[in-house]
Amino acid sequence: MMSHFTSCLYTVQISCCLISSSATSNTDTDRMAQPEWTCIFQMKTKDLKQGDTWRLEFDEIIVPDCPNPGWEQYIRNTCARFKCTKCGRGWPSNRVMVVFHMRLTSGHGVVKVRPFCQNCKQCSDAPMEKPKITSENIDILLENLVEKIRIKCYHEDLGKGHRPFISLDVKSPHEPAHCEACIAGICTRN
């Protein structure tokens, strides 16, 4: 249950980030979602060290567990929905991995983000589909990311755990053969 303050803050964040479009392709949907991530990220990083600037970039080629020299890594699980562009079938997943690589140099911070894809288990040769993460879970992901930035880039000792994501009602088991993160060896399967 959200407090009144959290609810109001969440409403402000979402209204700041609303995007209107009638696009239906996966690529157009990705472009629609990126400004929402960027807007929320800017709101979350504004309280970091005064004078420092931070930028969020989507990068589909960053490799988990291999950040470039001088970069730090944060890998986080969330939940999302997927939709097959081949057959139209949709499915929820509570095992969606997101990899962040971050660096702070001379007051300029960069975070590269890569949400991992899944594909349809019913289609042969199904393409990997990008996750559709709810605004609330984007907010949670980025809140946890900013805590990691404070720990890894500013060397702060926060002494607290991460905020959990809002899970979806998932009726079938996770399918490792259809999960890009499982194939890469980074998915959290319990």
Coordinates of C-alpha atoms in Angstrom, one line a residue:
M1 CA 0.0 0.0 0.0
M2 CA 1.4 3.4 -1.0
S3 CA 1.5 6.3 1.4
H4 CA -0.2 9.5 0.3
F5 CA 3.2 11.2 -0.2
T6 CA 4.5 8.2 -2.2
S7 CA 1.3 8.1 -4.3
C8 CA 1.6 11.9 -5.0
L9 CA 5.3 11.6 -5.9
Y10 CA 4.6 8.6 -8.1
T11 CA 1.8 10.6 -9.9
V12 CA 4.1 13.5 -10.4
Q13 CA 6.8 11.2 -11.8
I14 CA 4.4 9.4 -14.2
S15 CA 2.8 12.7 -15.4
C16 CA 6.3 14.1 -16.0
C17 CA 7.0 11.1 -18.1
L18 CA 3.8 10.5 -20.1
I19 CA 4.3 10.0 -23.8
S20 CA 1.5 9.8 -26.3
S21 CA 1.9 7.7 -29.5
S22 CA 0.0 5.3 -31.5
A23 CA 3.1 3.3 -32.4
T24 CA 2.8 -0.5 -32.4
S25 CA 6.1 -1.9 -33.4
N26 CA 8.6 -3.2 -30.7
T27 CA 11.2 -0.7 -31.7
D28 CA 8.7 2.2 -31.5
T29 CA 7.5 0.9 -28.1
D30 CA 11.1 0.8 -26.9
R31 CA 11.6 4.4 -28.0
M32 CA 8.4 5.4 -26.2
A33 CA 9.6 3.7 -22.9
Q34 CA 13.1 5.2 -22.9
P35 CA 12.0 8.8 -22.1
E36 CA 10.1 7.5 -19.2
W37 CA 13.2 5.7 -17.8
T38 CA 15.3 8.8 -18.5
C39 CA 12.7 11.1 -16.7
I40 CA 12.5 9.0 -13.6
F41 CA 16.3 8.5 -13.6
Q42 CA 16.8 12.3 -13.7
M43 CA 14.4 12.8 -10.8
K44 CA 16.2 10.1 -8.8
T45 CA 19.8 11.4 -9.5
K46 CA 19.1 15.1 -8.8
D47 CA 19.9 14.6 -5.1
L48 CA 23.3 13.0 -5.7
K49 CA 26.5 15.1 -5.1
Q50 CA 25.8 18.8 -6.1
G51 CA 27.4 19.7 -9.4
D52 CA 27.5 16.1 -10.7
T53 CA 25.4 15.3 -13.8
W54 CA 24.1 11.8 -14.7
R55 CA 22.9 10.4 -18.0
L56 CA 21.1 7.2 -18.8
E57 CA 21.8 5.3 -22.0
F58 CA 20.2 2.1 -23.4
D59 CA 22.9 -0.2 -24.7
E60 CA 21.9 -3.6 -26.1
I61 CA 25.6 -4.7 -26.4
I62 CA 26.8 -4.3 -22.8
V63 CA 28.0 -7.7 -21.5
P64 CA 27.1 -8.9 -18.0
D65 CA 30.0 -9.4 -15.7
C66 CA 32.3 -7.7 -18.2
P67 CA 32.1 -3.9 -17.6
N68 CA 34.8 -1.9 -19.3
P69 CA 37.7 -0.7 -17.2
G70 CA 36.6 2.0 -14.8
W71 CA 33.0 1.0 -14.9
E72 CA 30.9 -0.6 -12.1
Q73 CA 28.1 -3.1 -12.6
Y74 CA 24.7 -3.7 -11.0
I75 CA 22.4 -6.6 -12.1
R76 CA 18.8 -6.6 -10.9
N77 CA 15.8 -8.8 -11.3
T78 CA 12.3 -7.3 -12.0
C79 CA 9.1 -8.4 -13.6
A80 CA 7.6 -7.5 -16.9
R81 CA 5.2 -8.6 -19.6
F82 CA 6.2 -9.8 -23.1
K83 CA 4.3 -10.0 -26.4
C84 CA 5.4 -12.2 -29.3
T85 CA 5.6 -10.1 -32.5
K86 CA 5.1 -13.3 -34.5
C87 CA 1.9 -14.8 -33.0
G88 CA 0.7 -12.0 -30.6
R89 CA 0.8 -14.3 -27.5
G90 CA 1.6 -12.4 -24.3
W91 CA 3.1 -13.7 -21.1
P92 CA 4.2 -12.3 -17.7
S93 CA 7.6 -13.0 -16.1
N94 CA 8.9 -12.4 -12.6
R95 CA 12.4 -13.3 -13.8
V96 CA 13.5 -10.4 -16.0
M97 CA 17.1 -9.3 -15.6
V98 CA 18.3 -5.8 -16.1
V99 CA 22.1 -5.0 -16.3
F100 CA 23.5 -1.6 -15.5
H101 CA 27.0 -0.4 -16.1
M102 CA 27.9 2.9 -14.5
R103 CA 30.9 5.3 -14.3
L104 CA 31.5 8.7 -12.7
T105 CA 34.4 10.7 -14.2
S106 CA 35.1 14.3 -13.3
G107 CA 31.5 15.0 -12.1
H108 CA 29.9 13.4 -15.2
G109 CA 28.1 10.1 -14.6
V110 CA 26.9 7.7 -17.2
V111 CA 24.7 4.6 -16.7
K112 CA 24.2 2.1 -19.5
V113 CA 21.2 -0.1 -19.2
R114 CA 20.2 -3.4 -20.9
P115 CA 17.0 -5.1 -20.1
F116 CA 17.1 -8.8 -21.1
C117 CA 14.6 -10.3 -23.6
Q118 CA 12.6 -13.5 -23.7
N119 CA 11.0 -15.3 -26.7
C120 CA 7.7 -17.1 -27.2
K121 CA 7.8 -20.8 -26.3
Q122 CA 5.0 -21.6 -28.8
C123 CA 6.6 -20.2 -32.0
S124 CA 9.5 -21.8 -33.8
D125 CA 12.3 -19.3 -34.5
A126 CA 10.6 -16.7 -32.3
P127 CA 12.4 -13.4 -32.0
M128 CA 13.6 -12.2 -28.6
E129 CA 11.1 -9.7 -27.3
K130 CA 11.9 -6.7 -25.1
P131 CA 10.2 -6.5 -21.7
K132 CA 7.4 -4.1 -21.0
I133 CA 8.2 -3.1 -17.4
T134 CA 5.5 -1.2 -15.5
S135 CA 6.2 2.4 -14.5
E136 CA 6.1 1.5 -10.8
N137 CA 8.8 -1.2 -11.4
I138 CA 10.9 1.2 -13.5
D139 CA 10.7 3.5 -10.5
I140 CA 11.8 0.7 -8.1
L141 CA 14.6 -0.4 -10.4
L142 CA 16.0 3.1 -10.7
E143 CA 15.6 3.8 -7.0
N144 CA 17.7 0.7 -6.3
L145 CA 20.2 1.8 -9.0
V146 CA 20.7 5.2 -7.5
E147 CA 21.5 3.4 -4.1
K148 CA 24.1 1.4 -6.0
I149 CA 25.5 4.5 -7.5
R150 CA 25.9 6.0 -4.1
I151 CA 27.6 2.9 -2.8
K152 CA 29.8 2.2 -5.9
C153 CA 30.6 5.7 -7.2
Y154 CA 30.4 7.8 -4.1
H155 CA 31.6 5.1 -1.6
E156 CA 28.7 5.7 0.8
D157 CA 27.7 3.1 3.4
L158 CA 23.9 3.0 3.2
G159 CA 23.5 -0.2 5.3
K160 CA 20.2 -1.2 3.8
G161 CA 18.8 -3.6 1.3
H162 CA 17.1 -3.0 -2.0
R163 CA 13.4 -2.2 -2.5
P164 CA 11.6 -5.3 -3.9
F165 CA 9.7 -5.1 -7.2
I166 CA 6.0 -5.5 -7.6
S167 CA 5.5 -9.1 -8.9
L168 CA 3.0 -10.3 -11.4
D169 CA 0.7 -13.3 -11.2
V170 CA 2.6 -15.9 -13.2
K171 CA 0.9 -19.3 -13.8
S172 CA 3.6 -21.2 -15.6
P173 CA 7.3 -21.9 -14.7
H174 CA 10.2 -19.9 -16.0
E175 CA 11.4 -21.2 -19.3
P176 CA 15.3 -21.0 -19.4
A177 CA 15.5 -22.0 -23.1
H178 CA 13.5 -18.9 -23.9
C179 CA 15.2 -16.4 -21.6
E180 CA 18.1 -14.3 -22.9
A181 CA 19.5 -13.9 -19.4
C182 CA 19.4 -17.7 -18.7
I183 CA 21.2 -18.3 -22.0
A184 CA 23.8 -15.7 -20.9
G185 CA 24.1 -17.4 -17.5
I186 CA 22.9 -14.5 -15.3
C187 CA 19.3 -15.3 -14.7
T188 CA 18.3 -15.8 -11.0
R189 CA 16.5 -19.1 -10.9
N190 CA 15.7 -20.5 -7.5

